[in-house]
C-alpha positions as YAML, in Angstrom:
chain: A
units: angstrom
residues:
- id: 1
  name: UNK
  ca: [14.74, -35.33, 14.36]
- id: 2
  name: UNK
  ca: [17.67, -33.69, 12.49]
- id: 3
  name: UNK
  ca: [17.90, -30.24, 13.30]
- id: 4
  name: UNK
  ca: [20.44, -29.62, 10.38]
- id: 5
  name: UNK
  ca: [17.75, -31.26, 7.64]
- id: 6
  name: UNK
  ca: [15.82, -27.70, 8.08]
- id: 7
  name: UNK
  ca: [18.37, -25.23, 7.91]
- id: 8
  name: UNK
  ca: [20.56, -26.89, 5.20]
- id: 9
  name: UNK
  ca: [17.40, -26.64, 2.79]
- id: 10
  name: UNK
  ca: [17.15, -23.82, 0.36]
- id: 11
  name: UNK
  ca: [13.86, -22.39, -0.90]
- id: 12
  name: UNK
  ca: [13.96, -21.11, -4.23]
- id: 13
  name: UNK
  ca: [11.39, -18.73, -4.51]
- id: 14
  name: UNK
  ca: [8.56, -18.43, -6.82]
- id: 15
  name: UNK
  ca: [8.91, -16.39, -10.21]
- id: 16
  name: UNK
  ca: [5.77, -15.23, -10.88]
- id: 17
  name: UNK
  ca: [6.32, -12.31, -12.78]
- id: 18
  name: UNK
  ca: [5.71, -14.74, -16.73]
- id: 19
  name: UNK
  ca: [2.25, -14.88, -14.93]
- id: 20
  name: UNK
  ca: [1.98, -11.47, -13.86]
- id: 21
  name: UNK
  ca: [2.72, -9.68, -17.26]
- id: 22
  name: UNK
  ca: [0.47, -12.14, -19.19]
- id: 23
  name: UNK
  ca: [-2.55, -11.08, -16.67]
- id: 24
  name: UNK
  ca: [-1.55, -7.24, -16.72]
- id: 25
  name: UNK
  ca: [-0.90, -7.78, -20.92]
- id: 26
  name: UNK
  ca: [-4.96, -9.24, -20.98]
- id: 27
  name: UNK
  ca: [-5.80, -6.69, -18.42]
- id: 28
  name: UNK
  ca: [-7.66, -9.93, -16.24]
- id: 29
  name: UNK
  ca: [-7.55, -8.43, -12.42]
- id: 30
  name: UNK
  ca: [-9.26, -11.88, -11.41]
- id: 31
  name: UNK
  ca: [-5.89, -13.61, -12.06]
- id: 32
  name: UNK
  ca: [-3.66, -10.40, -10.65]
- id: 33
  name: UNK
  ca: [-5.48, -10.90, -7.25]
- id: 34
  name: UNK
  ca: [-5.32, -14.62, -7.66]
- id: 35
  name: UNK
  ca: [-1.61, -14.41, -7.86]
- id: 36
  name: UNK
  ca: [-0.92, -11.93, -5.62]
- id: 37
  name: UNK
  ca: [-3.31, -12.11, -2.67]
- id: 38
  name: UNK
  ca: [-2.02, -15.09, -1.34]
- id: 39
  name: UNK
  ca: [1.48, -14.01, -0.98]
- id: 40
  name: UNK
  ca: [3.05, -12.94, 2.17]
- id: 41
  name: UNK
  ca: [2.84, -8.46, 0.78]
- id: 42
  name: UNK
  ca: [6.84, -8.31, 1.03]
- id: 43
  name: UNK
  ca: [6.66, -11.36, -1.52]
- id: 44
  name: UNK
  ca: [4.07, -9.93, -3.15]
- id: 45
  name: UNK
  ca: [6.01, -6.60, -4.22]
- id: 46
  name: UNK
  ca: [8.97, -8.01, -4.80]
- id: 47
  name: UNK
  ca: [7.08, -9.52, -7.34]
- id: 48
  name: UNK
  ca: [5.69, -6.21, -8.30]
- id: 49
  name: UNK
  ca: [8.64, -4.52, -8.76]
- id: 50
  name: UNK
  ca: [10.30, -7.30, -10.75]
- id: 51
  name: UNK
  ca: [7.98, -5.77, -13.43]
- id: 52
  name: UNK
  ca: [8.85, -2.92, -15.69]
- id: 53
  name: UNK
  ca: [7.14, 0.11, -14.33]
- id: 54
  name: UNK
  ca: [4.51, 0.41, -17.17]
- id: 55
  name: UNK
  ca: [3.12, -3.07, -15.98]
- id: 56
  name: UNK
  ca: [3.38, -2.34, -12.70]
- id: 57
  name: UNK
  ca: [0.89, 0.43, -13.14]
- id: 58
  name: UNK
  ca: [-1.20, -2.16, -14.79]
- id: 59
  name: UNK
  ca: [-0.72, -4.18, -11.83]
- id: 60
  name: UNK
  ca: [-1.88, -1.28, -9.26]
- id: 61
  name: UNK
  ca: [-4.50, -0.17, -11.33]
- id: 62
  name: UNK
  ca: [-6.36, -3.58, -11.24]
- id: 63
  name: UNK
  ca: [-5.96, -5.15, -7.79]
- id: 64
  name: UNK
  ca: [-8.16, -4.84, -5.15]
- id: 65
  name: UNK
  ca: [-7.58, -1.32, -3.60]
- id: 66
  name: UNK
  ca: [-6.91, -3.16, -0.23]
- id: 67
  name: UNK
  ca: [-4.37, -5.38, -1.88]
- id: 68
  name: UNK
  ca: [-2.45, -2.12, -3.77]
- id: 69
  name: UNK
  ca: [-2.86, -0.25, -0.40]
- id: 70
  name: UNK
  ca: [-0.78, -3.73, 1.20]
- id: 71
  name: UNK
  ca: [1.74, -3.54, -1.24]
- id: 72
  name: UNK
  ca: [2.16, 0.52, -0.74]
- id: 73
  name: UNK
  ca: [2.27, 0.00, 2.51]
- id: 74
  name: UNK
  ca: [5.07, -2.85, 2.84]
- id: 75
  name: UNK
  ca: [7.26, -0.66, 0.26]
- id: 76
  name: UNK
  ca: [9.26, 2.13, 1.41]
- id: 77
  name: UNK
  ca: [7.78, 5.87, 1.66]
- id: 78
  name: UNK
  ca: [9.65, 7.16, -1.37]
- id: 79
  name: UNK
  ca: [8.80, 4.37, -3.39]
- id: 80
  name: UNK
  ca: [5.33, 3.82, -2.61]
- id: 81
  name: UNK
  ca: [4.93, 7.37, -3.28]
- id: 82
  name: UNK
  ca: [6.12, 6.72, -6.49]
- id: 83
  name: UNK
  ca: [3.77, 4.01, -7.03]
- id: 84
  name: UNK
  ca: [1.32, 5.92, -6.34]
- id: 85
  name: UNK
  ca: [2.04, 8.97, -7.93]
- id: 86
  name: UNK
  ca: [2.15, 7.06, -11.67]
- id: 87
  name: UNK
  ca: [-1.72, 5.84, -11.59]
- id: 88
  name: UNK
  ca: [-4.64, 7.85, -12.13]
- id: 89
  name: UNK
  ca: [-5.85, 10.03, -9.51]
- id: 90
  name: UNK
  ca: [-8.96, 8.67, -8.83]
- id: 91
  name: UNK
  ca: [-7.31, 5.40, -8.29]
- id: 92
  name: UNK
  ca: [-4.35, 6.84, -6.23]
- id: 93
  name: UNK
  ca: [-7.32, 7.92, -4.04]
- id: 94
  name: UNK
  ca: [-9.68, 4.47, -4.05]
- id: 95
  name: UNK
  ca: [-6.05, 3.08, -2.51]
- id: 96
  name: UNK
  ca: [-4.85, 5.68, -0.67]
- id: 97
  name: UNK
  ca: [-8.30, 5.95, 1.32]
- id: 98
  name: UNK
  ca: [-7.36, 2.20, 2.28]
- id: 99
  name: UNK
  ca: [-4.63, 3.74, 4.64]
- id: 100
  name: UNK
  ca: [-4.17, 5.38, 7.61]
- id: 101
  name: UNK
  ca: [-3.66, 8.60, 8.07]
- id: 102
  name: UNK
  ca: [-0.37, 8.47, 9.20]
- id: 103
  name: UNK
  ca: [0.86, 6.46, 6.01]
- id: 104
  name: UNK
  ca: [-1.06, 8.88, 3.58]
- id: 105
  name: UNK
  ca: [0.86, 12.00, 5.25]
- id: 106
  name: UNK
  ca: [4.22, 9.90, 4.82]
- id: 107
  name: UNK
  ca: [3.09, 9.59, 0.80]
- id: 108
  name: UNK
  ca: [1.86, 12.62, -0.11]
- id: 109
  name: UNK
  ca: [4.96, 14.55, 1.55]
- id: 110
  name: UNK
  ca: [7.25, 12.55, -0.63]
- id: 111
  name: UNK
  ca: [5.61, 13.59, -3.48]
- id: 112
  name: UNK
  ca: [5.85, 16.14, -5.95]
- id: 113
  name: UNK
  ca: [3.69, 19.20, -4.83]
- id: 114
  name: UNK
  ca: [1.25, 18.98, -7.53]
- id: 115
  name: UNK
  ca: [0.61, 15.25, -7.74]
- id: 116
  name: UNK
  ca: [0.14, 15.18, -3.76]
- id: 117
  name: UNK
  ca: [-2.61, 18.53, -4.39]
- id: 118
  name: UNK
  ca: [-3.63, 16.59, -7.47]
- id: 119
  name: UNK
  ca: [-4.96, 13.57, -4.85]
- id: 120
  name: UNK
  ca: [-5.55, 16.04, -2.25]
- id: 121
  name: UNK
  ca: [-8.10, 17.59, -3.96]
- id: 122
  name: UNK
  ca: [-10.19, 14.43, -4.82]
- id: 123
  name: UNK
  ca: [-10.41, 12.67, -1.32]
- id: 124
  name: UNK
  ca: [-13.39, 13.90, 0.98]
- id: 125
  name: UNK
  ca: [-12.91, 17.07, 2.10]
- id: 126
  name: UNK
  ca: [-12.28, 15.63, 6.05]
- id: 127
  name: UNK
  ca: [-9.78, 12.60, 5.00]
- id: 128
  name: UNK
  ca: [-8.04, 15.74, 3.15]
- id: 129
  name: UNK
  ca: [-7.65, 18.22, 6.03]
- id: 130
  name: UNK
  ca: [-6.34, 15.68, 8.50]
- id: 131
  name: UNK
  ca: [-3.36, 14.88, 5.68]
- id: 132
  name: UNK
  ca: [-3.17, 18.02, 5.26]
- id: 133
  name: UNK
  ca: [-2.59, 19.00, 8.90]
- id: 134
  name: UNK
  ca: [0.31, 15.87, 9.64]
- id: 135
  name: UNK
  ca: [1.85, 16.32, 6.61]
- id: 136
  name: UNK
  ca: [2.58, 19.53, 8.08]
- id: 137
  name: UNK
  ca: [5.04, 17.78, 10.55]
- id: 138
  name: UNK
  ca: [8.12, 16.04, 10.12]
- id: 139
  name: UNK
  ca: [8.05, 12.47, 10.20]
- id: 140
  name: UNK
  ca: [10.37, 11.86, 13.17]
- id: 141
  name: UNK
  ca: [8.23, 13.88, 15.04]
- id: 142
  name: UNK
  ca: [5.53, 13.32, 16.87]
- id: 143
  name: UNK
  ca: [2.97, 14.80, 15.16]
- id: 144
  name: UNK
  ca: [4.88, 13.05, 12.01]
- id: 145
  name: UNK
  ca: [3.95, 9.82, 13.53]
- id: 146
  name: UNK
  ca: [0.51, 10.68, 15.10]
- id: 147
  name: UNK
  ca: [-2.73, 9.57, 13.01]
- id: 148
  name: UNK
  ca: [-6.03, 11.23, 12.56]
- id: 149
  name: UNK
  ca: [-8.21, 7.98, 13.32]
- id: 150
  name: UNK
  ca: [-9.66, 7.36, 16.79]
- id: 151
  name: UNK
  ca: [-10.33, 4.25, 18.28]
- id: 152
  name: UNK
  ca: [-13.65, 4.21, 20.24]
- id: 153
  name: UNK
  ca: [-15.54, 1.58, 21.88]
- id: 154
  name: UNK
  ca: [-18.70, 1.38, 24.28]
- id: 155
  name: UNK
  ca: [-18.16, 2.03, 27.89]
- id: 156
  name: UNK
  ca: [-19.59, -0.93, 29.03]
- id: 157
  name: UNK
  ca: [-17.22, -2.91, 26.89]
- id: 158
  name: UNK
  ca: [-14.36, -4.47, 28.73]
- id: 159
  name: UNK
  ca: [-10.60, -4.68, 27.83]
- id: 160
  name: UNK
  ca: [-10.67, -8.18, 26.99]
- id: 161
  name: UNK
  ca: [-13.51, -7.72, 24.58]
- id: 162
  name: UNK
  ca: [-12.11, -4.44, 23.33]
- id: 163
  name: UNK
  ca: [-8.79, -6.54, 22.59]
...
């Protein structure tokens, strides 16, 4: 086989964004996720953020809350906070509670005070107090990189099932 068939070939990539504002213009979250959830989530927001930021709120409003909590998650801290920051609060929560802990202290610290308290103050008291507490730290820390969630398993489990 010709090695220098596959590395001489350019993939154009997809444009989906014609799709994407005619779905967040009807509001139809069936077709968001449809387009969307397929996608590798680094293609995915770059076709997010090929949208004007209005429709990208759209966008995040009416995805799956796992699938808005993906694309949070692959964008940087600052940005994602962003993101976040521009929906509704309840919302910002329904994704945000799709994270770890670790990510949702990264968030809310790169937010503005009141927006972070803002979301704060909705999630369960619990989630709140452990984002609370690592926010506290810096992130190149390491309580900035430590997480609240523990990992637990039977005793009589092995490693290989536990894996």
């Amino acid at each position: 086989m010709d090695s220098h068939l596959l590395t001489d070939t350019q993939i154009e990539p997809i444009d989906l964004s014609p799709q994407l504002r005619a779905a967040a213009e009807a509001k139809d979250a069936a077709v968001l996720n449809a387009l969307l959830d397929p996608l590798p989530y680094s293609e995915a927001l770059r076709e997010l953020l090929s949208l004007t930021p209005e429709e990208r709120d759209v966008v995040l409003s009416l995805v799956s809350s796992d699938l808005a909590a993906q694309l949070i998650e692959e964008a940087p801290h600052e940005m994602g906070a962003e993101l976040i920051e521009r929906l509704e609060t309840s919302r910002a929560v329904e994704i945000l509670d799709e994270l770890d802990s670790d990510i949702q202290a990264d968030l809310l610290g790169d937010m503005e005070d009141k927006d972070a308290e803002a979301i704060l103050s909705e999630m369960e008291a619990e989630d709140a107090a452990d984002v609370r507490r690592l926010v506290e730290y810096e992130d190149d820390t390491a309580g900035g990189l430590m997480m609240s969630e523990v990992f637990k398993f039977a005793d009589t489990q092995t490693v290989g099932n536990v894996l």
